[in-house]
Amino acid sequence: MASSSPLPLLLVLLLASSWAAVARARPGDNVWKHTVVYMHERLTGPNATRLITVQSPLGGDNFGQFGVVDNELRDGPDPLRSSLCGRFQALFALAGLVSPPGMQSAVNFLFTAGRFRGSTVSVLGPILDFKSTCERSIVGGTGVFRMARGYSFMRLVPEMSIPDKYSVYKLDLFVQLSSDRPPLLPPVDSVGAYDILI
């Protein structure tokens, strides 16, 4: 009776494993990045980072109110023990007639330090309640996040927040990047190589 050797089985497993690795690295495949940052927002005082620019014609916090935000992005929830890594810049409008009124937001995460320095992530979507987790779509980005897609979660960190004065939010960014996205910078010798549409 012939003895069965594990060698052919090992060879088959090795080839299958190598083929799977090559298949995973094909152009067009997507890579997911999970990034966590903390937004620090000052609501009152001369250094407030949220400003109402247009009041609602209905009065109070109602349909039609419009504002801007320029909050700090930090790598941790504690403002004294965390490092500044960027800005959370946004436009928002109360754009719903129902209750809750539904705040629509357009946000740019601008990274100014760390491994994502010089890159941005753009987020779009509604905020229905500041006390529960808010999910919004990632619709693009620049630099490391060029051609990004995905989603984000924002939730209040109550133990670091002071009601009506200072708020800290944890932001989870789940970013999908294509492995065949364009290079970060065009080659130096490519000036004039692009068609300009007027």
Tab-separated table of N, CA, C and O in Angstrom, residues 16-95:
chain	number	residue	atom	x	y	z
A	16	ALA	N	-2.656	28.025	-3.135
A	16	ALA	CA	-3.940	28.694	-2.897
A	16	ALA	C	-3.744	29.964	-2.080
A	16	ALA	O	-4.334	31.012	-2.359
A	17	SER	N	-2.890	29.901	-1.078
A	17	SER	CA	-2.609	31.062	-0.243
A	17	SER	C	-1.942	32.168	-1.058
A	17	SER	O	-2.268	33.346	-0.934
A	18	SER	N	-0.983	31.818	-1.911
A	18	SER	CA	-0.301	32.811	-2.758
A	18	SER	C	-1.277	33.439	-3.740
A	18	SER	O	-1.262	34.649	-3.960
A	19	TRP	N	-2.149	32.625	-4.346
A	19	TRP	CA	-3.127	33.161	-5.285
A	19	TRP	C	-4.082	34.128	-4.592
A	19	TRP	O	-4.422	35.175	-5.119
A	20	ALA	N	-4.493	33.791	-3.359
A	20	ALA	CA	-5.396	34.666	-2.606
A	20	ALA	C	-4.719	36.002	-2.302
A	20	ALA	O	-5.334	37.059	-2.387
A	21	ALA	N	-3.426	35.981	-1.976
A	21	ALA	CA	-2.704	37.231	-1.694
A	21	ALA	C	-2.612	38.087	-2.945
A	21	ALA	O	-2.792	39.302	-2.900
A	22	VAL	N	-2.332	37.472	-4.096
A	22	VAL	CA	-2.265	38.228	-5.352
A	22	VAL	C	-3.633	38.794	-5.692
A	22	VAL	O	-3.769	39.946	-6.104
A	23	ALA	N	-4.681	37.996	-5.501
A	23	ALA	CA	-6.041	38.463	-5.801
A	23	ALA	C	-6.424	39.646	-4.919
A	23	ALA	O	-7.078	40.574	-5.367
A	24	ARG	N	-5.988	39.647	-3.649
A	24	ARG	CA	-6.311	40.752	-2.745
A	24	ARG	C	-5.621	42.038	-3.162
A	24	ARG	O	-6.094	43.112	-2.872
A	25	ALA	N	-4.472	41.972	-3.819
A	25	ALA	CA	-3.688	43.161	-4.145
A	25	ALA	C	-4.002	43.720	-5.521
A	25	ALA	O	-3.307	44.587	-5.996
A	26	ARG	N	-5.033	43.216	-6.177
A	26	ARG	CA	-5.361	43.688	-7.520
A	26	ARG	C	-5.767	45.148	-7.517
A	26	ARG	O	-6.417	45.618	-6.577
A	27	PRO	N	-5.430	45.902	-8.581
A	27	PRO	CA	-5.923	47.278	-8.695
A	27	PRO	C	-7.447	47.291	-8.690
A	27	PRO	O	-8.089	46.402	-9.232
A	28	GLY	N	-8.007	48.303	-8.080
A	28	GLY	CA	-9.458	48.425	-8.011
A	28	GLY	C	-10.036	47.907	-6.718
A	28	GLY	O	-11.181	48.163	-6.401
A	29	ASP	N	-9.237	47.151	-5.950
A	29	ASP	CA	-9.724	46.683	-4.658
A	29	ASP	C	-9.817	47.846	-3.683
A	29	ASP	O	-9.172	48.866	-3.850
A	30	ASN	N	-10.618	47.665	-2.650
A	30	ASN	CA	-10.822	48.728	-1.679
A	30	ASN	C	-10.175	48.384	-0.345
A	30	ASN	O	-10.116	47.229	0.051
A	31	VAL	N	-9.696	49.420	0.318
A	31	VAL	CA	-9.076	49.298	1.622
A	31	VAL	C	-9.883	50.153	2.591
A	31	VAL	O	-10.267	51.273	2.268
A	32	TRP	N	-10.150	49.627	3.783
A	32	TRP	CA	-10.897	50.381	4.797
A	32	TRP	C	-9.944	50.902	5.856
A	32	TRP	O	-9.065	50.184	6.316
A	33	LYS	N	-10.109	52.170	6.238
A	33	LYS	CA	-9.358	52.760	7.346
A	33	LYS	C	-10.361	53.186	8.415
A	33	LYS	O	-11.394	53.755	8.090
A	34	HIS	N	-10.042	52.908	9.665
A	34	HIS	CA	-10.868	53.375	10.783
A	34	HIS	C	-10.032	54.369	11.564
A	34	HIS	O	-8.968	54.040	12.074
A	35	THR	N	-10.498	55.605	11.638
A	35	THR	CA	-9.792	56.671	12.332
A	35	THR	C	-10.708	57.243	13.405
A	35	THR	O	-11.895	57.460	13.152
A	36	VAL	N	-10.153	57.497	14.589
A	36	VAL	CA	-10.915	58.094	15.686
A	36	VAL	C	-10.283	59.435	16.037
A	36	VAL	O	-9.074	59.521	16.253
A	37	VAL	N	-11.093	60.488	16.063
A	37	VAL	CA	-10.671	61.814	16.515
A	37	VAL	C	-11.766	62.367	17.423
A	37	VAL	O	-12.882	61.838	17.468
A	38	TYR	N	-11.444	63.439	18.140
A	38	TYR	CA	-12.394	64.051	19.063
A	38	TYR	C	-12.574	65.519	18.701
A	38	TYR	O	-11.599	66.245	18.522
A	39	MET	N	-13.832	65.935	18.564
A	39	MET	CA	-14.161	67.318	18.257
A	39	MET	C	-14.439	68.048	19.561
A	39	MET	O	-15.235	67.590	20.383
A	40	HIS	N	-13.779	69.200	19.732
A	40	HIS	CA	-13.948	70.035	20.920
A	40	HIS	C	-14.621	71.331	20.481
A	40	HIS	O	-14.071	72.074	19.670
A	41	GLU	N	-15.809	71.591	21.032
A	41	GLU	CA	-16.627	72.739	20.607
A	41	GLU	C	-16.914	73.665	21.789
A	41	GLU	O	-17.422	73.228	22.821
A	42	ARG	N	-16.582	74.951	21.620
A	42	ARG	CA	-16.917	75.972	22.622
A	42	ARG	C	-18.213	76.646	22.175
A	42	ARG	O	-18.290	77.204	21.088
A	43	LEU	N	-19.220	76.615	23.040
A	43	LEU	CA	-20.547	77.103	22.666
A	43	LEU	C	-20.788	78.554	23.063
A	43	LEU	O	-21.683	79.192	22.510
A	44	THR	N	-20.028	79.070	24.028
A	44	THR	CA	-20.277	80.432	24.521
A	44	THR	C	-18.960	81.188	24.690
A	44	THR	O	-17.883	80.607	24.618
A	45	GLY	N	-19.082	82.484	24.938
A	45	GLY	CA	-17.916	83.318	25.221
A	45	GLY	C	-17.269	83.870	23.970
A	45	GLY	O	-17.682	83.572	22.842
A	46	PRO	N	-16.214	84.681	24.156
A	46	PRO	CA	-15.564	85.335	23.016
A	46	PRO	C	-14.816	84.358	22.105
A	46	PRO	O	-14.548	84.674	20.960
A	47	ASN	N	-14.487	83.165	22.615
A	47	ASN	CA	-13.782	82.162	21.809
A	47	ASN	C	-14.707	81.041	21.350
A	47	ASN	O	-14.247	79.927	21.084
A	48	ALA	N	-15.995	81.320	21.251
A	48	ALA	CA	-16.956	80.311	20.788
A	48	ALA	C	-16.569	79.844	19.386
A	48	ALA	O	-16.137	80.634	18.550
A	49	THR	N	-16.729	78.539	19.145
A	49	THR	CA	-16.361	77.973	17.843
A	49	THR	C	-17.587	77.619	17.006
A	49	THR	O	-17.449	77.050	15.925
A	50	ARG	N	-18.770	77.952	17.511
A	50	ARG	CA	-20.014	77.769	16.748
A	50	ARG	C	-20.740	79.097	16.722
A	50	ARG	O	-20.916	79.741	17.759
A	51	LEU	N	-21.164	79.514	15.546
A	51	LEU	CA	-21.789	80.833	15.384
A	51	LEU	C	-23.044	80.708	14.522
A	51	LEU	O	-23.014	80.105	13.450
A	52	ILE	N	-24.143	81.275	15.013
A	52	ILE	CA	-25.373	81.367	14.210
A	52	ILE	C	-25.230	82.612	13.336
A	52	ILE	O	-25.081	83.715	13.844
A	53	THR	N	-25.244	82.431	12.020
A	53	THR	CA	-25.059	83.572	11.112
A	53	THR	C	-26.375	84.123	10.576
A	53	THR	O	-26.456	85.291	10.220
A	54	VAL	N	-27.409	83.280	10.508
A	54	VAL	CA	-28.736	83.735	10.063
A	54	VAL	C	-29.770	83.153	11.026
A	54	VAL	O	-29.859	81.935	11.185
A	55	GLN	N	-30.516	84.012	11.684
A	55	GLN	CA	-31.575	83.564	12.581
A	55	GLN	C	-32.786	83.111	11.774
A	55	GLN	O	-33.011	83.586	10.662
A	56	SER	N	-33.553	82.232	12.335
A	56	SER	CA	-34.780	81.784	11.688
A	56	SER	C	-35.804	82.913	11.692
A	56	SER	O	-35.977	83.597	12.697
A	57	PRO	N	-36.506	83.123	10.584
A	57	PRO	CA	-37.586	84.116	10.587
A	57	PRO	C	-38.732	83.717	11.515
A	57	PRO	O	-39.551	84.547	11.882
A	58	LEU	N	-38.749	82.443	11.955
A	58	LEU	CA	-39.767	81.968	12.886
A	58	LEU	C	-39.356	82.209	14.339
A	58	LEU	O	-40.133	81.971	15.254
A	59	GLY	N	-38.095	82.651	14.554
A	59	GLY	CA	-37.591	82.896	15.905
A	59	GLY	C	-37.060	81.632	16.544
A	59	GLY	O	-37.487	80.520	16.238
A	60	GLY	N	-36.077	81.780	17.442
A	60	GLY	CA	-35.509	80.646	18.181
A	60	GLY	C	-34.777	79.670	17.290
A	60	GLY	O	-34.365	79.992	16.180
A	61	ASP	N	-34.582	78.453	17.794
A	61	ASP	CA	-33.924	77.381	17.030
A	61	ASP	C	-34.962	76.688	16.161
A	61	ASP	O	-35.492	75.636	16.514
A	62	ASN	N	-35.242	77.294	15.020
A	62	ASN	CA	-36.297	76.792	14.136
A	62	ASN	C	-35.824	76.707	12.701
A	62	ASN	O	-34.708	77.120	12.362
A	63	PHE	N	-36.726	76.177	11.875
A	63	PHE	CA	-36.524	76.052	10.434
A	63	PHE	C	-35.969	77.354	9.856
A	63	PHE	O	-36.496	78.425	10.105
A	64	GLY	N	-34.866	77.245	9.109
A	64	GLY	CA	-34.287	78.414	8.455
A	64	GLY	C	-33.041	78.958	9.128
A	64	GLY	O	-32.325	79.768	8.539
A	65	GLN	N	-32.740	78.521	10.343
A	65	GLN	CA	-31.528	78.995	11.011
A	65	GLN	C	-30.293	78.411	10.320
A	65	GLN	O	-30.288	77.264	9.888
A	66	PHE	N	-29.253	79.233	10.213
A	66	PHE	CA	-28.035	78.828	9.505
A	66	PHE	C	-26.829	79.216	10.338
A	66	PHE	O	-26.848	80.243	11.015
A	67	GLY	N	-25.760	78.406	10.299
A	67	GLY	CA	-24.575	78.723	11.082
A	67	GLY	C	-23.320	78.059	10.565
A	67	GLY	O	-23.338	77.303	9.589
A	68	VAL	N	-22.223	78.392	11.239
A	68	VAL	CA	-20.914	77.852	10.886
A	68	VAL	C	-20.228	77.328	12.141
A	68	VAL	O	-20.536	77.745	13.254
A	69	VAL	N	-19.285	76.422	11.930
A	69	VAL	CA	-18.533	75.807	13.019
A	69	VAL	C	-17.068	75.751	12.602
A	69	VAL	O	-16.763	75.443	11.454
A	70	ASP	N	-16.165	76.038	13.553
A	70	ASP	CA	-14.720	75.833	13.355
A	70	ASP	C	-14.151	75.291	14.659
A	70	ASP	O	-13.575	76.025	15.456
A	71	ASN	N	-14.337	74.002	14.886
A	71	ASN	CA	-13.946	73.342	16.136
A	71	ASN	C	-12.576	72.695	16.022
A	71	ASN	O	-12.116	72.370	14.928
A	72	GLU	N	-11.957	72.475	17.185
A	72	GLU	CA	-10.693	71.754	17.228
A	72	GLU	C	-10.930	70.259	17.053
A	72	GLU	O	-11.902	69.715	17.564
A	73	LEU	N	-10.022	69.608	16.330
A	73	LEU	CA	-9.960	68.146	16.275
A	73	LEU	C	-8.742	67.738	17.089
A	73	LEU	O	-7.639	68.244	16.863
A	74	ARG	N	-8.942	66.823	18.040
A	74	ARG	CA	-7.847	66.374	18.899
A	74	ARG	C	-7.777	64.854	18.876
A	74	ARG	O	-8.737	64.177	18.512
A	75	ASP	N	-6.641	64.332	19.316
A	75	ASP	CA	-6.479	62.872	19.321
A	75	ASP	C	-7.023	62.229	20.590
A	75	ASP	O	-6.923	61.017	20.766
A	76	GLY	N	-7.613	63.019	21.481
A	76	GLY	CA	-8.204	62.479	22.691
A	76	GLY	C	-9.309	63.373	23.213
A	76	GLY	O	-9.453	64.515	22.773
A	77	PRO	N	-10.088	62.901	24.179
A	77	PRO	CA	-11.225	63.677	24.681
A	77	PRO	C	-10.845	64.778	25.668
A	77	PRO	O	-11.573	65.748	25.814
A	78	ASP	N	-9.708	64.652	26.328
A	78	ASP	CA	-9.301	65.636	27.329
A	78	ASP	C	-8.545	66.774	26.655
A	78	ASP	O	-7.490	66.548	26.060
A	79	PRO	N	-9.043	68.016	26.742
A	79	PRO	CA	-8.385	69.125	26.054
A	79	PRO	C	-6.988	69.429	26.604
A	79	PRO	O	-6.161	69.995	25.899
A	80	LEU	N	-6.712	69.035	27.841
A	80	LEU	CA	-5.408	69.316	28.447
A	80	LEU	C	-4.381	68.215	28.190
A	80	LEU	O	-3.183	68.451	28.267
A	81	ARG	N	-4.850	67.011	27.890
A	81	ARG	CA	-3.938	65.879	27.707
A	81	ARG	C	-3.940	65.323	26.290
A	81	ARG	O	-3.422	64.239	26.064
A	82	SER	N	-4.535	66.045	25.366
A	82	SER	CA	-4.585	65.562	23.984
A	82	SER	C	-3.901	66.571	23.066
A	82	SER	O	-3.733	67.733	23.421
A	83	SER	N	-3.522	66.105	21.891
A	83	SER	CA	-2.829	66.954	20.917
A	83	SER	C	-3.792	67.401	19.825
A	83	SER	O	-4.640	66.630	19.373
A	84	LEU	N	-3.623	68.634	19.401
A	84	LEU	CA	-4.402	69.173	18.286
A	84	LEU	C	-3.957	68.476	17.010
A	84	LEU	O	-2.763	68.385	16.722
A	85	CYS	N	-4.911	67.951	16.238
A	85	CYS	CA	-4.551	67.282	14.987
A	85	CYS	C	-5.273	67.873	13.780
A	85	CYS	O	-5.022	67.471	12.660
A	86	GLY	N	-6.165	68.854	13.992
A	86	GLY	CA	-6.835	69.457	12.850
A	86	GLY	C	-8.016	70.309	13.253
A	86	GLY	O	-8.172	70.698	14.411
A	87	ARG	N	-8.862	70.589	12.252
A	87	ARG	CA	-10.056	71.410	12.446
A	87	ARG	C	-11.266	70.667	11.900
A	87	ARG	O	-11.174	69.917	10.937
A	88	PHE	N	-12.399	70.921	12.546
A	88	PHE	CA	-13.705	70.398	12.132
A	88	PHE	C	-14.483	71.630	11.681
A	88	PHE	O	-14.996	72.378	12.497
A	89	GLN	N	-14.504	71.887	10.372
A	89	GLN	CA	-15.155	73.084	9.833
A	89	GLN	C	-16.429	72.675	9.116
A	89	GLN	O	-16.412	71.767	8.292
A	90	ALA	N	-17.538	73.380	9.454
A	90	ALA	CA	-18.835	72.945	8.937
A	90	ALA	C	-19.778	74.105	8.702
A	90	ALA	O	-19.658	75.163	9.310
A	91	LEU	N	-20.714	73.865	7.812
A	91	LEU	CA	-21.897	74.706	7.614
A	91	LEU	C	-23.088	73.880	8.074
A	91	LEU	O	-23.137	72.674	7.833
A	92	PHE	N	-24.040	74.501	8.741
A	92	PHE	CA	-25.229	73.753	9.133
A	92	PHE	C	-26.465	74.627	8.977
A	92	PHE	O	-26.401	75.847	9.055
A	93	ALA	N	-27.576	73.965	8.731
A	93	ALA	CA	-28.859	74.659	8.589
A	93	ALA	C	-29.955	73.792	9.189
A	93	ALA	O	-29.964	72.570	9.021
A	94	LEU	N	-30.859	74.440	9.919
A	94	LEU	CA	-32.057	73.732	10.375
A	94	LEU	C	-33.001	73.689	9.183
A	94	LEU	O	-33.580	74.698	8.792
A	95	ALA	N	-33.123	72.520	8.591
A	95	ALA	CA	-33.783	72.404	7.296
A	95	ALA	C	-34.995	71.491	7.313
A	95	ALA	O	-35.431	71.022	6.276
